[in-house]
Tab-separated table of C-alpha atoms in Angstrom:
chain	number	residue	atom	x	y	z
P	408	UNK	CA	-31.158	54.288	-14.588
P	409	UNK	CA	-31.749	53.663	-18.500
P	410	UNK	CA	-32.923	50.592	-20.214
P	411	UNK	CA	-29.759	50.207	-21.986
P	412	UNK	CA	-27.089	50.357	-18.734
P	413	UNK	CA	-29.474	47.449	-17.254
P	414	UNK	CA	-29.381	44.888	-19.751
P	415	UNK	CA	-25.592	45.286	-19.887
P	416	UNK	CA	-26.101	45.109	-15.970
P	417	UNK	CA	-28.384	41.453	-16.778
P	418	UNK	CA	-25.961	40.021	-19.875
P	419	UNK	CA	-22.953	41.022	-17.508
P	420	UNK	CA	-24.705	38.937	-15.479
P	421	UNK	CA	-25.689	35.972	-17.233
P	422	UNK	CA	-22.243	35.703	-17.969
P	423	UNK	CA	-20.628	35.583	-14.947
P	424	UNK	CA	-22.963	32.874	-13.984
P	425	UNK	CA	-22.236	30.453	-17.317
P	426	UNK	CA	-18.069	31.088	-16.135
P	427	UNK	CA	-19.726	29.906	-12.812
P	428	UNK	CA	-20.606	26.291	-13.536
P	429	UNK	CA	-18.051	25.630	-16.559
P	430	UNK	CA	-15.594	26.375	-13.473
P	431	UNK	CA	-17.372	24.251	-11.576
P	432	UNK	CA	-17.397	21.166	-13.973
P	433	UNK	CA	-13.410	21.879	-14.276
P	434	UNK	CA	-13.131	21.825	-11.039
P	435	UNK	CA	-15.791	18.225	-10.554
P	436	UNK	CA	-13.988	16.627	-12.999
P	437	UNK	CA	-10.334	17.014	-11.835
P	438	UNK	CA	-11.809	16.151	-7.751
P	439	UNK	CA	-13.584	12.991	-9.921
P	440	UNK	CA	-11.471	10.873	-12.791
P	441	UNK	CA	-14.673	8.993	-14.068
P	442	UNK	CA	-16.532	12.068	-14.406
P	443	UNK	CA	-14.974	13.607	-17.085
P	444	UNK	CA	-15.241	9.749	-19.506
P	445	UNK	CA	-19.286	10.237	-18.679
P	446	UNK	CA	-21.314	11.127	-21.622
P	447	UNK	CA	-18.127	9.807	-24.288
P	448	UNK	CA	-17.056	6.613	-25.471
P	449	UNK	CA	-14.619	4.620	-23.166
P	450	UNK	CA	-11.002	3.118	-24.447
P	451	UNK	CA	-8.886	0.582	-23.066
P	452	UNK	CA	-6.429	3.325	-23.360
P	453	UNK	CA	-9.399	5.928	-20.457
P	454	UNK	CA	-9.364	3.101	-18.322
P	455	UNK	CA	-5.678	2.304	-18.455
P	456	UNK	CA	-5.381	5.835	-17.936
P	457	UNK	CA	-8.090	5.422	-14.593
P	458	UNK	CA	-6.410	3.084	-13.212
P	459	UNK	CA	-2.787	4.287	-13.389
P	460	UNK	CA	-4.015	7.786	-11.740
P	461	UNK	CA	-4.009	5.069	-8.332
P	462	UNK	CA	-0.806	4.205	-8.603
P	463	UNK	CA	0.891	2.135	-5.771
P	464	UNK	CA	-3.057	0.870	-4.344
P	465	UNK	CA	-2.580	-0.377	-1.020
P	466	UNK	CA	-5.488	-2.042	-0.133
P	467	UNK	CA	-4.647	-4.415	2.586
P	468	UNK	CA	-3.115	-3.613	6.682
P	469	UNK	CA	-1.560	-5.523	8.497
P	470	UNK	CA	0.898	-4.948	12.030
P	471	UNK	CA	2.426	-8.088	12.588
P	472	UNK	CA	4.760	-8.585	15.768
P	473	UNK	CA	7.112	-11.135	16.103
P	474	UNK	CA	10.254	-11.550	18.870
P	475	UNK	CA	13.901	-11.290	17.463
P	476	UNK	CA	16.049	-13.171	19.167
P	477	UNK	CA	19.843	-13.100	18.610
P	478	UNK	CA	22.208	-15.801	20.421
P	479	UNK	CA	26.035	-15.353	19.760
P	480	UNK	CA	27.139	-18.709	20.655
P	481	UNK	CA	24.510	-20.209	19.596
P	482	UNK	CA	20.381	-20.547	19.012
P	483	UNK	CA	19.066	-22.507	22.403
P	484	UNK	CA	15.146	-23.067	24.044
P	485	UNK	CA	17.029	-22.925	27.757
P	486	UNK	CA	20.672	-21.043	29.097
P	487	UNK	CA	22.681	-22.700	31.820
P	488	UNK	CA	24.371	-19.542	33.561
P	489	UNK	CA	26.513	-21.717	34.708
P	490	UNK	CA	27.352	-22.577	31.153
P	491	UNK	CA	28.009	-18.855	30.447
P	492	UNK	CA	31.225	-18.085	27.947
P	493	UNK	CA	33.109	-15.661	27.845
P	494	UNK	CA	32.364	-13.400	25.446
P	495	UNK	CA	28.613	-14.270	24.586
P	496	UNK	CA	26.285	-12.418	24.121
P	497	UNK	CA	21.869	-12.520	23.559
P	498	UNK	CA	19.670	-10.271	23.215
P	499	UNK	CA	15.607	-11.023	22.782
P	500	UNK	CA	13.581	-7.772	21.441
P	501	UNK	CA	9.844	-7.526	20.592
P	502	UNK	CA	9.732	-6.181	17.124
P	503	UNK	CA	6.227	-4.795	15.330
P	504	UNK	CA	5.403	-4.821	11.845
P	505	UNK	CA	3.209	-2.540	9.826
P	506	UNK	CA	2.900	-4.077	6.169
P	507	UNK	CA	0.478	-2.114	2.993
P	508	UNK	CA	0.116	-4.940	0.840
P	509	UNK	CA	-1.851	-3.849	-2.702
P	510	UNK	CA	-1.185	-3.516	-6.758
P	511	UNK	CA	0.818	-1.397	-8.179
P	512	UNK	CA	-1.054	0.103	-11.329
P	513	UNK	CA	2.265	1.582	-12.840
P	514	UNK	CA	2.772	-2.202	-13.866
P	515	UNK	CA	-0.411	-2.341	-16.142
P	516	UNK	CA	-0.393	-1.704	-19.637
P	517	UNK	CA	-2.746	-1.275	-22.635
P	518	UNK	CA	-2.332	-5.384	-23.309
P	519	UNK	CA	-3.988	-5.781	-19.976
P	520	UNK	CA	-7.426	-4.471	-20.779
P	521	UNK	CA	-9.980	-4.889	-23.703
P	522	UNK	CA	-13.698	-3.284	-23.857
P	523	UNK	CA	-16.168	-4.147	-26.508
P	524	UNK	CA	-19.355	-2.562	-27.658
P	525	UNK	CA	-22.259	-3.793	-25.541
P	526	UNK	CA	-19.525	-2.218	-22.433
P	527	UNK	CA	-17.807	-4.695	-21.066
P	528	UNK	CA	-14.071	-4.420	-19.870
P	529	UNK	CA	-12.409	-7.404	-19.069
P	530	UNK	CA	-9.209	-6.363	-17.112
P	531	UNK	CA	-6.114	-8.549	-15.684
P	532	UNK	CA	-4.577	-6.659	-12.525
P	533	UNK	CA	-1.065	-7.316	-11.748
P	534	UNK	CA	0.249	-9.334	-9.058
P	535	UNK	CA	-0.225	-8.297	-5.293
P	536	UNK	CA	2.879	-7.133	-3.667
P	537	UNK	CA	3.815	-5.199	-0.642
P	538	UNK	CA	3.617	-1.132	-1.250
P	539	UNK	CA	4.871	0.009	2.586
P	540	UNK	CA	5.662	-1.222	5.763
P	541	UNK	CA	6.513	0.470	9.305
P	542	UNK	CA	8.876	-0.905	11.766
P	543	UNK	CA	8.298	-0.145	15.806
P	544	UNK	CA	11.476	-1.057	17.798
P	545	UNK	CA	10.480	-1.368	21.528
P	546	UNK	CA	12.336	0.761	23.266
P	547	UNK	CA	10.878	-0.110	26.929
P	548	UNK	CA	13.919	-1.253	28.747
P	549	UNK	CA	11.430	-3.510	30.296
P	550	UNK	CA	10.143	-5.754	26.452
P	551	UNK	CA	14.471	-6.056	25.826
P	552	UNK	CA	16.106	-8.733	27.846
P	553	UNK	CA	19.460	-8.301	26.869
P	554	UNK	CA	22.739	-11.252	28.138
P	555	UNK	CA	26.691	-10.460	27.905
P	556	UNK	CA	29.611	-12.952	29.190
P	557	UNK	CA	32.385	-11.443	31.190
P	558	UNK	CA	34.926	-9.639	29.103
P	559	UNK	CA	31.950	-8.122	26.757
P	560	UNK	CA	30.394	-5.375	26.191
P	561	UNK	CA	26.650	-4.752	26.496
P	562	UNK	CA	24.423	-5.937	22.929
P	563	UNK	CA	24.935	-2.359	21.099
P	564	UNK	CA	22.537	-0.472	18.650
P	565	UNK	CA	24.522	-2.034	15.562
P	566	UNK	CA	23.206	-5.445	16.873
P	567	UNK	CA	19.815	-4.231	17.634
P	568	UNK	CA	19.182	-3.079	14.499
P	569	UNK	CA	20.795	-6.046	12.736
P	570	UNK	CA	18.009	-8.401	14.901
P	571	UNK	CA	15.374	-5.472	13.556
P	572	UNK	CA	16.454	-5.865	9.991
P	573	UNK	CA	16.163	-9.936	10.238
P	574	UNK	CA	12.846	-9.827	10.840
P	575	UNK	CA	12.115	-7.391	8.957
P	576	UNK	CA	13.294	-9.567	5.903
P	577	UNK	CA	11.552	-12.441	7.307
P	578	UNK	CA	7.846	-11.261	7.672
P	579	UNK	CA	8.571	-9.187	4.596
P	580	UNK	CA	9.430	-12.887	2.324
P	581	UNK	CA	6.502	-15.013	4.213
P	582	UNK	CA	4.917	-16.459	1.243
P	583	UNK	CA	2.595	-18.074	3.842
P	584	UNK	CA	1.133	-14.685	4.688
P	585	UNK	CA	1.500	-13.591	1.288
P	586	UNK	CA	-0.676	-16.366	-0.006
P	587	UNK	CA	-2.965	-15.406	2.852
P	588	UNK	CA	-3.886	-12.195	2.401
P	589	UNK	CA	-3.567	-12.763	-1.408
P	590	UNK	CA	-7.506	-13.473	-1.762
P	591	UNK	CA	-8.382	-9.996	0.264
P	592	UNK	CA	-5.576	-7.638	-1.643
P	593	UNK	CA	-6.824	-8.988	-5.476
P	594	UNK	CA	-10.862	-8.674	-3.648
P	595	UNK	CA	-10.656	-5.090	-2.021
P	596	UNK	CA	-9.178	-4.229	-5.526
P	597	UNK	CA	-11.064	-5.843	-7.713
P	598	UNK	CA	-14.108	-4.009	-5.551
P	599	UNK	CA	-12.848	-0.356	-5.981
P	600	UNK	CA	-12.632	-0.370	-9.456
P	601	UNK	CA	-16.221	-1.709	-10.287
P	602	UNK	CA	-17.407	0.915	-8.263
P	603	UNK	CA	-15.395	3.230	-10.920
P	604	UNK	CA	-16.440	2.082	-13.894
P	605	UNK	CA	-20.383	1.193	-13.068
P	606	UNK	CA	-20.403	4.755	-12.700
P	607	UNK	CA	-19.142	4.910	-16.410
P	608	UNK	CA	-21.551	2.641	-17.119
P	609	UNK	CA	-19.282	-0.639	-17.953
P	610	UNK	CA	-19.317	-3.911	-16.659
P	611	UNK	CA	-15.489	-4.694	-15.096
P	612	UNK	CA	-14.734	-8.563	-14.972
P	613	UNK	CA	-11.439	-9.265	-13.847
P	614	UNK	CA	-9.681	-11.777	-15.052
P	615	UNK	CA	-7.069	-14.273	-12.216
């Protein structure tokens, strides 16, 4: 093998190594959104893009069980079968709801971010909200209690669906539950973005 051939092979190998390094660096930056900002001046538009890449960020999840109660006549704490009216129906069923709370980053704008030469980034996050929820109704007849009066069909699927919708509506609009979790949602969100910004050598300050 001549010296020229050896030099050509060496040059090709060197080129392949350079290409591999560049490709690996590009893949790393795609996998880690923070990496693309290292070593450059960070503008508030960069911070906004980093936040909005998370879209709807769910940081807190809770599971709740509620008992849905339906009575076609009235709401009672006790029922006397002797006074059960014709056509009256009642149903008691458990409804399990898993709710994911978080922050919709798409609601942020450049106006919510400011930067200075000392590397301090001041951020005003959007308000927490329900990001997603999942509902499971018990299909176990041992947990589902239904009663129907004379000349009246049993409680059907439509009524059961109505009960579920009512329970979900009440839980999602429960301001006491939401306000109890508000601080945790905000704290979890700040922790996630503080870690990302600190990797970029920035000092995050979150406004209430």
